[in-house]
Amino acid sequence: MSEIQTGDYYTRHFSPGPSDDTLIINMGPQHPSTHGVLRIIVELDGEYILRCEPVLGYVHRMHEHMGETKSYTQYLPNMGRVDYLHALAWNWAWCGAVEKLAGIEVPERAQYIRVLTTELNRISSHLLWWGAYILDLGAFSPILYAFQDREIIMDLLQIPTGSRLTYCYFRFGGVSADLSDAFLAGLKDFVPYLRGRLPMYRDLVTDNVILRKRCEGIGHFSPELCRRYGATGPVARGSGIDYDVRRAEPYSIYDRFDWEVPVLEAGDAMSRYLIRLAEIEQSLKIIEQALATIPSGDFIAKGAPKPKWAPPRGETYFAVEGARGKIGVWLVSDGTKTPYRVKLRAPGYCNLSLFAEAAQGVLLADAVSILGSLDLVIPEIDR
Amino acid sequence: MNIATCPFPAIAITATDYAKCGSTAYCYVEPRNVVRAAKYFFEAGYFIEDVCGLDLEEGFEVVYHFDSFTAPGRVSLRLVVPHDKPVVPSIAGVFPGAEWHERETTDFFGVVFEGNPNPKPLLLPDDMTLHPLVKEQKKRQPAVNVFVVHRLSEGKEPTAAKKKPADEDEEA
């Protein structure tokens, strides 16, 4: 009989452990809790995970190669498509890297606009994560509340950016349009509104005993584990690592505002949950102060680069704090109109890489909770 | 860190201007010494940010970015391997997080990381033989065309880094 190949490349190369009493299953790439097309090959002993291996690449688009074939300006819209939930942070990472390389100064008002819109976008990203995470854990209604509030943010961000999700708003040396009075007034109303909603979130979900049982003590990551895998953002801060790029590698004007970096020691899914909710409050705090002090002036630098502009040669690395962690852009320029090399460091990629180790020995149902608590955005991981 | 006190064998260490290039130091090593260098960074409390490839006329440059949670300041560890034999020892035994970054670099450049615990394609299909970030010969640039080293002090020699007094390295 001829050899019949079963499975695909990855299942054929997934060598099972010594026991013959285990079950190998594929979680994803269409599993709802993976929020996109992530696939995890899992070896189970009963309900417990013995070993697992994430398989990536189902939405890989080779953004780094596109970076080498497009001009600097043409590459801008790509950023909103790398991580569609916190598109403005990626906008900022790319523009910041180019500005750092070419030494472009960003006007004062543009800095404030960037902070206002990026923090607002961070809140909408956390709100979506919040709703989707609870949905993973089996509660349907919270996502409707989250989307109700997120809708207001999207309506607001639509005013200056012109789009609702994959924003391409930043330009080298500033932003593409000034903030209108309608936006500023709407944002001013939104801050107390969301503050009023947060206690409801707490009463409805955070203090819910079912949520607590699904999160507390589940998926414990030690600070050492985070360091070995390079995990950043709420995942690292939930494990007691006081690290936020806005503080550690200060960029723009974040040092002017009074805000805190929430850190929790527990390292479980609950602490990652609480960190994100605390970050919503901190972002509101930053927005409130930025709104009160935003100066008038230019929203883009005079003499900002034209579309066919070429920066000087050289290389630079620029990092910003995204909703999921440290977003890094390593840019190498040979002085021509297209970049010589663009490397995108996606925080979700590094955060997910620790999953295989952290999931050993946990229940399959808890793995869903752990994956959700990582706040995965697959297009960002695959790039 | 400077080359005299460097605990692992390095070819050159240059203190760079963080404000311009985003790194506090460039540290060049021979490929065979990369695991020793990674061990040093691991014990010094760094975390791994990423592993990047770069196709140059001289060969493939592999750049490891390390940063610290407690004392931020990126260090980039660099090495160059020839195009015809792009083999680098894997540092996944030191930083397990490097496993995926190395597999990604193998996908994109064809650089082989010897000793990677799971050397399968990660982002690209398993039957793909093309390495998309490898440039055509005529498009490759020599390193001098893409690197402008922003030294902390006014160095006179443009190419190889020299020993520097310790106090200069502390400024970053």
XYZ file of C-alpha atoms in Angstrom:
555
model
C 0.000 0.000 0.000
C 1.342 3.383 -0.875
C 2.128 5.798 1.881
C -0.755 8.145 2.539
C 0.329 11.400 4.085
C -1.895 12.624 6.826
C -2.082 16.104 8.224
C 0.032 18.930 6.927
C 3.670 19.903 7.319
C 3.272 21.066 10.896
C 1.300 18.107 12.225
C 3.729 15.726 10.529
C 6.655 17.497 12.171
C 5.041 17.749 15.575
C 6.711 14.883 17.376
C 4.493 13.569 20.178
C 5.859 12.830 23.594
C 6.749 9.372 24.888
C 3.255 8.445 26.061
C 0.946 6.724 23.555
C -2.109 7.752 25.573
C -2.167 11.358 24.418
C -4.279 13.206 21.902
C -2.978 15.736 19.418
C -5.468 18.344 18.305
C -5.373 21.553 16.334
C -6.744 24.604 18.054
C -7.461 27.005 15.252
C -6.745 28.481 12.758
C -10.484 29.071 12.892
C -10.971 28.819 16.633
C -12.950 31.841 17.889
C -10.725 32.419 20.903
C -7.655 32.932 18.753
C -9.153 36.135 17.294
C -8.004 35.593 13.796
C -6.031 32.878 12.217
C -3.712 31.576 14.856
C -3.279 27.853 15.035
C -1.932 25.951 17.991
C -1.065 22.273 17.857
C -1.735 20.855 21.275
C -0.802 17.518 22.786
C -3.348 16.660 25.455
C -3.350 14.213 28.285
C -7.006 14.192 29.210
C -7.872 17.854 29.692
C -4.296 18.913 30.376
C -1.872 20.385 27.873
C 1.399 18.527 27.766
C 2.979 20.460 24.967
C 1.862 22.947 22.389
C 3.238 24.747 19.400
C 1.771 27.872 17.830
C 1.760 27.881 14.034
C 1.810 31.328 12.478
C 1.741 32.827 9.048
C -1.888 32.533 7.958
C -2.210 36.289 7.463
C 1.431 36.989 6.749
C 1.686 39.831 4.229
C 5.443 40.511 4.235
C 5.129 44.115 5.356
C 8.902 44.272 5.729
C 9.369 43.519 2.033
C 6.714 46.066 1.100
C 8.809 48.543 3.063
C 11.696 47.944 0.697
C 9.620 48.447 -2.431
C 7.574 51.529 -1.520
C 8.667 55.050 -0.845
C 8.686 56.342 2.721
C 5.342 58.099 2.298
C 3.731 55.228 0.403
C 4.529 52.927 3.299
C 2.469 54.999 5.759
C -0.892 53.258 5.132
C 0.705 49.878 5.800
C 1.066 50.764 9.458
C -2.661 50.862 10.137
C -2.916 47.386 8.684
C -0.192 45.829 10.790
C -2.164 46.310 13.999
C -5.620 47.569 13.146
C -6.624 47.993 16.785
C -3.902 50.408 17.766
C -3.136 51.758 14.337
C -2.017 55.174 15.544
C 0.783 53.752 17.683
C 2.154 52.042 14.575
C 1.690 55.297 12.652
C 3.769 56.917 15.325
C 6.440 54.215 15.337
C 7.018 54.583 11.597
C 6.857 58.382 11.494
C 9.006 58.603 14.617
C 11.680 56.371 13.121
C 11.822 58.419 9.913
C 11.830 61.684 11.876
C 14.623 60.408 14.088
C 16.661 59.350 11.072
C 16.189 62.607 9.201
C 16.174 64.883 12.246
C 12.714 66.335 11.558
C 11.258 68.452 14.338
C 7.581 68.022 15.121
C 5.698 71.206 16.078
C 4.307 71.542 19.561
C 0.653 71.328 18.602
C 1.270 68.240 16.482
C 2.858 66.530 19.481
C -0.287 67.165 21.496
C -2.486 65.969 18.654
C -0.453 62.783 18.470
C -0.750 62.166 22.190
C -4.496 62.862 22.212
C -5.337 60.617 19.280
C -2.952 57.801 20.210
C -4.223 57.610 23.774
C -7.808 57.665 22.545
C -6.953 54.853 20.177
C -5.321 52.946 23.063
C -8.583 53.151 24.981
C -10.569 51.830 22.022
C -8.081 48.970 21.648
C -8.378 48.062 25.331
C -12.171 48.300 25.155
C -12.304 45.875 22.274
C -9.925 43.537 24.084
C -12.060 43.758 27.191
C -15.246 42.813 25.402
C -13.619 40.086 23.345
C -11.821 38.554 26.298
C -15.006 38.255 28.308
C -16.634 36.811 25.202
C -13.906 34.142 25.101
C -14.697 33.292 28.682
C -18.344 32.806 27.845
C -20.139 36.041 28.710
C -21.779 37.695 25.761
C -23.234 40.984 26.986
C -20.088 42.918 28.053
C -18.827 43.217 24.489
C -22.014 45.118 23.623
C -21.259 47.666 26.331
C -17.645 47.883 25.182
C -18.690 48.413 21.582
C -21.142 51.079 22.593
C -18.310 53.107 24.133
C -15.851 52.213 21.411
C -18.316 53.470 18.840
C -18.047 56.966 20.324
C -14.253 56.825 20.049
C -14.458 55.702 16.451
C -16.892 58.494 15.639
C -14.498 60.944 17.268
C -11.351 59.653 15.574
C -13.170 59.663 12.266
C -13.267 63.460 12.361
C -9.536 64.145 12.034
C -8.404 60.861 10.449
C -11.192 60.221 7.966
C -11.319 56.519 8.753
C -12.715 54.317 11.453
C -10.165 51.580 11.882
C -7.012 51.502 9.790
C -5.930 55.041 10.469
C -3.239 56.680 8.388
C -3.170 60.018 10.123
C 0.425 60.810 11.005
C 2.822 62.389 8.558
C 6.541 62.971 8.802
C 6.771 66.131 10.866
C 3.204 66.168 12.173
C -0.251 64.925 11.279
C -2.381 65.216 8.150
C -5.123 67.481 9.524
C -5.703 69.776 12.456
C -8.142 68.859 15.199
C -11.501 70.504 14.715
C -13.500 72.177 17.467
C -16.082 69.416 17.117
C -13.449 66.811 17.918
C -12.056 68.716 20.884
C -15.510 69.354 22.310
C -16.531 65.744 21.766
C -13.380 64.502 23.450
C -13.911 66.826 26.375
C -17.337 65.280 26.925
C -16.069 61.775 26.378
C -13.541 61.787 29.261
C -16.102 62.195 32.094
C -18.521 59.938 30.215
C -16.102 56.999 30.112
C -15.014 57.649 33.689
C -18.668 57.260 34.641
C -18.884 53.990 32.750
C -15.854 52.347 34.343
C -17.525 51.641 37.733
C -20.279 49.894 35.791
C -17.637 47.748 34.075
C -16.271 46.901 37.481
C -19.615 45.990 38.987
C -20.767 44.080 35.944
C -17.630 42.131 35.132
C -14.500 42.727 37.195
C -16.117 41.809 40.485
C -18.017 38.934 38.959
C -17.163 35.677 40.672
C -17.270 33.663 37.433
C -14.713 35.948 35.799
C -12.521 35.803 38.878
C -12.558 32.019 38.810
C -11.529 32.002 35.162
C -8.707 34.525 35.663
C -7.280 34.432 39.136
C -4.243 32.219 39.426
C -4.546 31.212 35.769
C -1.593 31.557 33.441
C 1.040 32.696 35.854
C 3.996 34.370 34.130
C 7.044 35.092 36.238
C 9.048 38.265 35.530
C 11.918 35.995 34.520
C 9.739 34.295 31.896
C 8.783 37.681 30.475
C 12.415 38.688 30.274
C 13.562 35.502 28.558
C 10.914 35.901 25.879
C 11.027 39.681 25.606
C 7.396 40.163 26.628
C 6.409 43.795 27.104
C 3.334 45.924 27.628
C 0.484 44.877 29.930
C 1.799 41.296 29.917
C 5.095 42.359 31.496
C 3.466 44.944 33.765
C 1.025 42.325 34.994
C 4.054 40.307 36.085
C 5.550 43.040 38.198
C 7.880 44.553 35.594
C 7.687 48.327 35.787
C 8.375 48.998 32.131
C 6.549 51.343 29.826
C 8.293 52.769 26.769
C 6.605 56.117 27.386
C 8.608 56.291 30.614
C 11.654 54.146 29.881
C 12.546 55.631 26.503
C 10.668 58.923 26.686
C 9.478 60.192 23.342
C 7.356 63.170 22.424
C 5.815 65.019 25.372
C 4.730 62.251 27.730
C 7.066 63.585 30.420
C 4.894 66.710 30.730
C 1.866 64.865 32.011
C 1.128 63.490 35.419
C 0.275 59.811 35.014
C 1.256 56.477 36.438
C 2.406 53.176 35.029
C 0.126 50.549 36.579
C 2.082 47.503 37.748
C 0.787 44.383 39.460
C 2.865 41.593 40.929
C 0.526 38.615 40.627
C 1.413 37.676 37.042
C -1.875 35.881 36.340
C -4.578 36.573 33.766
C -6.493 38.680 36.283
C -3.584 41.047 36.811
C -3.222 41.534 33.048
C -6.946 42.255 32.965
C -6.688 44.804 35.768
C -3.639 46.457 34.193
C -5.519 47.154 30.970
C -8.480 48.605 32.804
C -6.123 50.784 34.860
C -4.449 51.904 31.648
C -7.772 53.156 30.330
C -7.970 55.433 33.352
C -4.376 56.598 32.904
C -4.993 57.341 29.224
C -8.043 59.393 30.209
C -5.829 61.258 32.653
C -3.286 62.036 29.922
C -6.043 63.103 27.500
C -7.578 65.407 30.088
C -4.262 67.167 30.739
C -3.369 67.361 27.064
C -6.776 68.856 26.280
C -6.275 71.518 28.914
C -2.836 72.538 27.677
C -2.948 72.025 23.900
C -1.298 75.068 22.304
C -2.226 76.642 19.014
C 0.164 76.467 16.124
C 1.056 74.267 13.172
C -0.142 70.701 12.946
C 2.665 69.801 10.573
C 6.185 71.131 10.372
C 6.956 73.763 7.764
C 9.031 72.128 5.078
C 7.799 68.649 5.988
C 8.947 65.966 3.542
C 7.235 65.793 0.172
C 6.103 62.401 -1.167
C 9.227 61.862 -3.254
C 11.594 62.896 -0.523
C 14.600 60.789 0.468
C 16.122 60.851 3.963
C 19.869 60.804 4.588
C 21.556 57.440 4.809
C 22.001 55.817 8.165
C 20.059 53.644 10.523
C 17.915 54.138 13.559
C 15.699 52.285 16.001
C 12.586 53.910 17.374
C 10.171 52.405 19.874
C 6.759 53.459 21.140
C 4.368 51.950 23.644
C 1.441 50.327 21.892
C -1.628 48.828 23.507
C 0.088 45.453 23.393
C 3.602 46.494 24.288
C 6.774 47.778 22.765
C 6.481 48.563 19.076
C 9.874 48.962 17.478
C 10.933 50.051 14.023
C 14.467 49.449 12.859
C 15.069 51.477 9.753
C 18.114 51.350 7.500
C 18.372 53.922 4.736
C 20.836 54.064 1.869
C 19.799 57.604 1.005
C 17.390 56.661 -1.786
C 13.629 57.156 -1.961
C 12.869 53.670 -0.690
C 14.096 52.258 2.621
C 16.928 49.755 2.452
C 15.526 47.673 5.285
C 12.533 48.007 7.587
C 12.193 45.745 10.574
C 8.955 45.849 12.531
C 9.083 44.584 16.067
C 5.559 43.472 16.914
C 4.889 43.224 20.652
C 2.242 40.516 20.231
C 4.779 38.295 18.485
C 7.107 38.314 21.485
C 4.221 38.036 23.955
C 2.806 35.012 22.168
C 6.185 33.286 21.993
C 6.066 32.616 25.733
C 2.734 30.814 25.428
C 4.200 27.413 24.565
C 6.200 27.374 27.776
C 3.530 28.961 29.970
C 0.776 26.626 28.780
C 2.523 23.422 29.794
C 0.412 21.588 32.305
C -2.634 23.861 32.219
C -6.188 22.878 31.389
C -7.270 23.348 27.794
C -10.055 25.682 28.915
C -7.509 27.779 30.805
C -5.364 28.029 27.682
C -8.255 29.970 26.134
C -8.164 32.335 29.074
C -4.390 32.725 28.822
C -4.504 33.390 25.075
C -7.200 35.991 25.597
C -5.242 37.669 28.355
C -2.302 38.121 25.955
C -4.453 40.423 23.792
C -3.468 38.892 20.488
C -3.904 40.668 17.199
C -2.875 38.123 14.611
C -2.182 40.501 11.688
C 0.316 42.228 13.940
C 1.962 38.956 14.937
C 2.213 37.724 11.354
C 2.910 41.146 9.849
C 30.952 48.477 28.304
C 34.183 48.781 26.412
C 36.360 46.377 24.571
C 39.049 46.124 27.250
C 36.631 45.024 29.960
C 34.247 43.168 27.689
C 33.634 39.725 29.200
C 33.170 38.027 25.830
C 35.414 38.153 22.774
C 34.285 41.113 20.683
C 35.756 42.514 17.492
C 34.717 46.092 18.148
C 32.523 48.020 20.531
C 31.407 51.525 19.695
C 29.496 53.751 22.063
C 26.830 55.408 19.914
C 24.518 58.344 20.275
C 21.225 57.009 21.555
C 19.327 60.113 20.501
C 20.247 59.579 16.857
C 20.466 55.853 16.236
C 18.433 54.442 19.098
C 21.265 52.310 20.477
C 23.780 53.078 23.185
C 26.387 50.731 21.739
C 27.179 48.613 18.705
C 29.005 45.475 19.545
C 30.503 43.365 16.758
C 31.370 39.736 17.427
C 32.562 36.740 15.441
C 29.607 34.441 14.697
C 31.136 31.659 16.804
C 31.173 33.902 19.873
C 27.550 35.008 19.704
C 26.313 32.551 22.326
C 28.907 33.777 24.819
C 27.835 37.325 24.123
C 24.153 36.419 24.561
C 24.993 34.761 27.880
C 26.630 37.960 29.027
C 23.520 39.988 28.134
C 21.292 37.431 29.786
C 23.242 37.538 33.026
C 23.415 41.334 32.920
C 19.600 41.433 33.042
C 18.779 42.329 29.440
C 15.777 41.091 27.508
C 15.776 40.316 23.825
C 13.931 42.766 21.621
C 14.399 41.205 18.235
C 16.787 39.567 15.819
C 17.032 41.280 12.443
C 18.762 40.354 9.236
C 20.259 42.767 6.750
C 21.553 41.916 3.288
C 24.774 43.778 2.527
C 27.488 43.394 -0.065
C 29.784 42.002 2.606
C 27.315 39.303 3.597
C 24.301 38.945 5.817
C 24.462 41.088 8.876
C 22.528 39.683 11.815
C 21.583 42.251 14.435
C 20.373 41.320 17.902
C 18.748 44.095 19.890
C 18.892 43.833 23.656
C 17.308 46.217 26.102
C 16.858 46.300 29.845
C 13.698 46.695 31.915
C 15.542 48.311 34.786
C 18.191 50.413 33.034
C 16.862 51.191 29.546
C 19.501 51.574 26.870
C 19.477 49.454 23.761
C 22.609 47.551 22.797
C 22.868 46.099 19.338
C 24.947 42.985 18.970
C 26.059 42.460 15.421
C 27.775 39.884 13.293
C 28.328 39.296 9.599
C 28.181 35.945 7.845
C 29.096 35.316 4.183
C 26.356 34.884 1.575
C 27.571 31.464 0.534
C 27.712 30.011 4.050
C 25.219 31.892 6.242
C 25.464 29.854 9.428
C 25.154 31.352 12.916
C 24.951 29.490 16.233
C 21.502 29.820 17.774
C 21.075 31.762 20.999
C 17.679 30.188 21.697
C 19.333 28.150 24.452
C 20.059 31.392 26.305
C 17.042 33.493 25.324
C 14.199 31.133 24.380
C 12.428 34.145 22.889
C 15.087 34.233 20.176
C 13.722 31.003 18.696
C 10.938 32.687 16.747
C 13.072 35.658 15.756
C 15.713 33.307 14.388
C 13.154 31.247 12.494
C 11.776 34.441 11.003
C 15.286 35.473 9.921
C 15.762 32.044 8.333
C 12.484 32.487 6.430
C 13.367 35.933 5.167
C 17.097 35.613 4.518
C 18.003 31.944 4.522
C 20.420 32.463 7.386
C 20.705 29.141 9.215
C 20.743 29.210 13.002
C 22.551 26.087 14.090
C 21.067 24.566 17.211
C 17.651 26.224 16.977
C 15.358 23.784 18.813
C 12.569 23.975 16.233
C 13.964 25.098 12.873
C 10.737 24.994 10.874
C 9.401 27.811 8.699
C 7.415 30.150 10.887
C 5.824 32.900 8.822
C 6.324 31.629 5.276
C 4.919 28.420 3.746
C 6.897 25.262 4.393
C 7.452 24.577 0.678
C 8.709 28.056 -0.151
C 12.318 28.167 -1.247
C 12.552 31.887 -1.991
C 13.916 34.152 0.704
C 12.092 37.421 0.035
C 14.433 39.853 1.754
C 17.563 38.667 -0.034
C 18.447 41.399 -2.486
C 19.628 41.091 -6.037
C 23.379 41.409 -6.379
C 23.157 44.817 -8.093
C 20.902 46.207 -5.399
C 23.123 45.228 -2.510
C 24.883 48.064 -0.793
C 28.191 47.932 1.017
C 27.993 48.629 4.742
C 29.619 52.062 4.373
C 26.656 53.209 2.257
C 24.020 52.484 4.860
C 25.737 52.957 8.181
C 26.544 56.290 9.663
C 27.896 55.606 13.105
C 26.899 58.354 15.486
C 29.694 58.098 17.986
C 29.393 59.674 21.348
C 32.712 61.425 20.997
C 34.359 62.775 17.874
C 36.122 59.710 16.545
C 38.676 60.290 13.827
C 38.704 56.859 12.265
C 35.555 56.124 10.318
C 35.731 52.332 10.161
C 36.964 50.101 12.974
C 36.148 51.026 16.530
C 38.999 51.489 18.951
C 39.320 51.122 22.645
C 37.606 53.928 24.432
C 38.048 55.218 27.946
C 35.376 53.928 30.289
C 33.947 57.328 31.178
C 32.789 57.970 27.620
C 30.730 54.837 27.658
C 28.848 55.907 30.729
C 27.385 59.024 29.121
C 24.627 57.174 27.312
